mmCIF file of C-alpha atoms in Angstrom:
data_model
loop_
_atom_site.group_PDB
_atom_site.id
_atom_site.type_symbol
_atom_site.label_atom_id
_atom_site.label_comp_id
_atom_site.label_asym_id
_atom_site.label_seq_id
_atom_site.Cartn_x
_atom_site.Cartn_y
_atom_site.Cartn_z
ATOM 1 C CA GLY A 472 28.969 3.188 -23.924
ATOM 2 C CA ALA A 473 25.782 2.566 -25.491
ATOM 3 C CA LEU A 474 23.975 2.599 -22.525
ATOM 4 C CA GLU A 475 24.806 6.428 -21.664
ATOM 5 C CA SER A 476 23.700 6.814 -25.445
ATOM 6 C CA TYR A 477 20.329 5.631 -25.036
ATOM 7 C CA ILE A 478 19.917 7.521 -21.778
ATOM 8 C CA GLY A 479 20.874 10.830 -23.661
ATOM 9 C CA ARG A 480 18.403 9.786 -26.445
ATOM 10 C CA SER A 481 15.750 9.117 -23.866
ATOM 11 C CA GLN A 482 13.193 12.159 -22.459
ATOM 12 C CA VAL A 483 12.288 10.312 -18.842
ATOM 13 C CA ILE A 484 14.191 7.427 -17.268
ATOM 14 C CA LEU A 485 12.194 5.079 -14.912
ATOM 15 C CA PHE A 486 14.201 2.990 -12.485
ATOM 16 C CA PHE A 487 12.543 -0.006 -11.404
ATOM 17 C CA LEU A 488 13.789 -0.620 -7.756
ATOM 18 C CA SER A 489 14.175 -4.145 -6.215
ATOM 19 C CA GLY A 490 16.662 -5.819 -3.913
ATOM 20 C CA GLY A 491 19.902 -5.731 -5.858
ATOM 21 C CA TYR A 492 19.297 -2.871 -8.326
ATOM 22 C CA PHE A 493 21.901 -0.613 -6.778
ATOM 23 C CA ARG A 494 24.482 -3.833 -6.572
ATOM 24 C CA SER A 495 24.273 -4.040 -10.452
ATOM 25 C CA LYS A 496 26.973 -2.447 -12.355
ATOM 26 C CA ASN A 497 24.838 -1.578 -15.224
ATOM 27 C CA CYS A 498 22.117 -0.415 -13.139
ATOM 28 C CA LEU A 499 24.624 2.048 -11.616
ATOM 29 C CA ARG A 500 25.636 3.097 -14.858
ATOM 30 C CA GLU A 501 22.475 4.062 -15.750
ATOM 31 C CA VAL A 502 21.597 5.839 -13.055
ATOM 32 C CA ARG A 503 25.031 8.111 -13.202
ATOM 33 C CA ALA A 504 24.014 8.307 -16.610
ATOM 34 C CA ALA A 505 20.663 9.636 -16.021
ATOM 35 C CA LEU A 506 21.926 12.067 -13.241
ATOM 36 C CA SER A 507 24.825 13.536 -14.977
ATOM 37 C CA GLN A 508 22.658 14.266 -18.137
ATOM 38 C CA GLY A 509 19.828 15.723 -16.091
ATOM 39 C CA LYS A 510 17.129 13.444 -17.147
ATOM 40 C CA PRO A 511 13.802 13.396 -15.395
ATOM 41 C CA ILE A 512 13.541 10.333 -13.379
ATOM 42 C CA ILE A 513 10.413 8.074 -12.340
ATOM 43 C CA LEU A 514 10.705 5.980 -9.401
ATOM 44 C CA VAL A 515 9.107 2.655 -9.322
ATOM 45 C CA GLN A 516 9.363 0.477 -6.355
ATOM 46 C CA GLU A 517 8.702 -3.110 -6.358
ATOM 47 C CA ALA A 518 6.225 -4.147 -3.672
ATOM 48 C CA ASP A 519 6.497 -7.685 -3.399
ATOM 49 C CA GLU A 520 8.970 -9.513 -1.123
ATOM 50 C CA ASN A 521 8.971 -12.539 -3.110
ATOM 51 C CA LYS A 522 10.143 -10.802 -6.375
ATOM 52 C CA GLY A 523 12.664 -8.578 -4.588
ATOM 53 C CA GLY A 524 10.502 -6.031 -2.999
ATOM 54 C CA GLY A 525 11.580 -4.044 -0.374
ATOM 55 C CA THR A 526 10.784 -0.708 1.727
ATOM 56 C CA LEU A 527 12.361 2.586 0.630
ATOM 57 C CA GLU A 528 14.540 2.783 3.495
ATOM 58 C CA GLU A 529 16.184 -0.657 2.791
ATOM 59 C CA LEU A 530 16.368 0.296 -1.070
ATOM 60 C CA ARG A 531 18.433 3.251 0.012
ATOM 61 C CA ALA A 532 20.687 1.618 2.203
ATOM 62 C CA GLU A 533 21.689 -0.788 -0.933
ATOM 63 C CA CYS A 534 22.394 2.507 -2.773
ATOM 64 C CA PRO A 535 25.758 3.992 -2.656
ATOM 65 C CA GLU A 536 25.845 7.091 -0.327
ATOM 66 C CA ASP A 537 26.879 9.760 -3.001
ATOM 67 C CA LEU A 538 23.813 8.851 -4.898
ATOM 68 C CA GLN A 539 21.092 8.868 -2.315
ATOM 69 C CA PRO A 540 20.042 12.366 -2.165
ATOM 70 C CA ALA A 541 19.739 12.041 -5.902
ATOM 71 C CA ILE A 542 17.313 9.807 -5.980
ATOM 72 C CA PHE A 543 15.656 9.450 -2.696
ATOM 73 C CA ASP A 544 15.373 13.323 -1.829
ATOM 74 C CA ALA A 545 14.840 14.798 -5.059
ATOM 75 C CA ASP A 546 11.010 14.315 -4.797
ATOM 76 C CA TRP A 547 11.069 12.118 -8.088
ATOM 77 C CA PRO A 548 7.539 10.741 -8.924
ATOM 78 C CA LEU A 549 7.605 7.106 -7.129
ATOM 79 C CA VAL A 550 5.109 4.585 -8.241
ATOM 80 C CA VAL A 551 4.604 1.430 -5.781
ATOM 81 C CA TRP A 552 4.288 -1.689 -8.312
ATOM 82 C CA MET A 553 1.581 -3.980 -7.203
ATOM 83 C CA ARG A 554 1.039 -7.382 -8.703
ATOM 84 C CA ILE A 555 -2.506 -7.850 -8.022
ATOM 85 C CA GLU A 556 -4.378 -7.503 -11.478
ATOM 86 C CA ASP A 557 -6.856 -4.407 -10.230
ATOM 87 C CA PHE A 558 -4.130 -2.710 -8.371
ATOM 88 C CA GLN A 559 -1.289 -3.026 -11.033
ATOM 89 C CA ARG A 560 -3.600 -1.325 -13.589
ATOM 90 C CA VAL A 561 -3.556 1.406 -11.527
ATOM 91 C CA SER A 562 0.166 1.040 -10.892
ATOM 92 C CA LEU A 563 0.462 1.151 -14.886
ATOM 93 C CA LYS A 564 -1.530 4.324 -15.037
ATOM 94 C CA MET A 565 0.269 5.990 -12.391
ATOM 95 C CA ILE A 566 3.351 5.354 -13.982
ATOM 96 C CA ALA A 567 2.021 6.852 -17.532
ATOM 97 C CA GLU A 568 0.706 9.779 -15.673
ATOM 98 C CA ALA A 569 4.346 10.253 -14.266
ATOM 99 C CA LEU A 570 6.100 9.789 -17.569
ATOM 100 C CA LEU A 571 3.749 11.694 -19.454
ATOM 101 C CA LEU A 572 4.049 14.646 -16.856
ATOM 102 C CA GLN A 573 8.046 14.812 -17.286
ATOM 103 C CA THR A 574 7.617 15.606 -21.171
ATOM 104 C CA PRO A 575 7.423 18.910 -22.881
ATOM 105 C CA VAL A 576 3.626 18.528 -23.773
ATOM 106 C CA TYR A 577 2.389 18.231 -20.471
ATOM 107 C CA ALA A 578 5.276 19.475 -18.286
ATOM 108 C CA THR A 579 2.916 22.548 -17.356
ATOM 109 C CA GLU A 580 0.399 20.111 -15.826
ATOM 110 C CA LYS A 581 0.171 18.997 -12.263
ATOM 111 C CA ALA A 582 -2.079 15.969 -13.043
ATOM 112 C CA LEU A 583 -3.626 14.232 -16.082
ATOM 113 C CA PRO A 584 -7.349 12.754 -16.093
ATOM 114 C CA LEU A 585 -6.223 9.311 -16.649
ATOM 115 C CA THR A 586 -8.699 6.687 -15.697
ATOM 116 C CA VAL A 587 -8.666 2.734 -15.636
ATOM 117 C CA PRO A 588 -12.123 1.565 -16.740
ATOM 118 C CA GLY A 589 -13.950 0.298 -13.384
ATOM 119 C CA GLU A 590 -11.306 2.293 -11.325
ATOM 120 C CA VAL A 591 -12.586 2.945 -7.784
ATOM 121 C CA GLN A 592 -10.993 6.195 -7.559
ATOM 122 C CA GLY A 593 -12.536 7.478 -10.583
ATOM 123 C CA GLN A 594 -16.230 7.133 -8.959
ATOM 124 C CA ASN A 595 -17.636 9.234 -6.201
ATOM 125 C CA LEU A 596 -16.994 7.405 -2.729
ATOM 126 C CA GLY A 597 -19.867 7.871 -0.040
ATOM 127 C CA PHE A 598 -21.499 6.169 2.897
ATOM 128 C CA ALA A 599 -25.036 4.320 2.702
ATOM 129 C CA LYS A 600 -26.152 6.476 5.921
ATOM 130 C CA PRO A 601 -24.681 9.704 7.609
ATOM 131 C CA ILE A 602 -21.474 9.176 9.469
ATOM 132 C CA LEU A 603 -20.362 11.572 12.122
ATOM 133 C CA LEU A 604 -16.668 11.298 12.840
ATOM 134 C CA TRP A 605 -15.172 12.813 16.055
ATOM 135 C CA ALA A 606 -11.739 14.374 15.996
ATOM 136 C CA SER A 607 -10.432 14.925 19.063
ATOM 137 C CA LEU A 608 -8.769 18.527 19.788
ATOM 138 C CA ALA A 609 -6.413 16.747 21.766
ATOM 139 C CA ASN A 610 -5.066 14.812 18.962
ATOM 140 C CA PRO A 611 -2.642 17.283 16.870
ATOM 141 C CA GLY A 612 -3.751 17.210 13.056
ATOM 142 C CA ALA A 613 -6.988 15.000 13.812
ATOM 143 C CA LYS A 614 -9.226 17.926 13.009
ATOM 144 C CA GLU A 615 -7.217 18.730 9.673
ATOM 145 C CA LEU A 616 -7.324 15.301 8.659
ATOM 146 C CA ALA A 617 -11.215 14.632 9.259
ATOM 147 C CA GLY A 618 -11.704 17.678 7.227
ATOM 148 C CA GLU A 619 -9.933 15.947 4.087
ATOM 149 C CA LEU A 620 -11.892 12.897 4.566
ATOM 150 C CA ALA A 621 -15.191 14.765 4.928
ATOM 151 C CA ALA A 622 -14.352 16.355 1.814
ATOM 152 C CA ALA A 623 -13.666 13.177 -0.239
ATOM 153 C CA PHE A 624 -16.588 11.180 1.180
ATOM 154 C CA ILE A 625 -20.276 11.984 0.681
ATOM 155 C CA GLY A 626 -22.239 11.728 4.002
ATOM 156 C CA LEU A 627 -19.319 11.910 6.231
ATOM 157 C CA TYR A 628 -19.488 15.035 8.564
ATOM 158 C CA THR A 629 -16.941 15.985 11.372
ATOM 159 C CA VAL A 630 -17.184 17.505 14.955
ATOM 160 C CA SER A 631 -14.239 18.443 16.609
ATOM 161 C CA THR A 632 -14.310 18.836 20.522
ATOM 162 C CA THR A 633 -12.234 17.792 23.484
ATOM 163 C CA ASP A 634 -14.718 15.271 24.447
ATOM 164 C CA ALA A 635 -16.325 12.643 22.551
ATOM 165 C CA PRO A 636 -19.758 13.973 21.418
ATOM 166 C CA GLU A 637 -22.956 11.421 22.366
ATOM 167 C CA ARG A 638 -23.632 11.057 18.738
ATOM 168 C CA ALA A 639 -20.725 10.328 17.081
ATOM 169 C CA THR A 640 -20.569 7.182 15.235
ATOM 170 C CA HIS A 641 -16.938 6.719 14.795
ATOM 171 C CA MET A 642 -13.979 8.114 16.615
#
């Protein structure tokens, strides 16, 4: 049919996942056509429950079992669609980046330097005064996570011990 032909002429297919998506005959045709034609897929998940949003587990449960691994386990880019204006802009940026990275021009790139004017992520984040974060050695993974946070935030320092240090400001 025409839908399969449209999929065939597309470079990338975006699935906007909301409640009922996988119960739609035409949406399933779209999914099956994209998979059978080997098209790259971008998943966009509706976050607002009032607009049919659901968790990935709920959406997966609606998906026919034979399609679940190809959709949910294949490591396709996933963007959560936010409806609050500032967050929506970031969702749109993430969709644009995911789409572009699937095209031949950008296929070798891992990320693109796209920004939304005024986006917080585009700015250096930090604390007004030094912060010492304690990562207990008794908590597996805490030291690694604390290190990632310290690398991302100016003014955040970490210490890893079994007992809390006297001068730690946050635990």
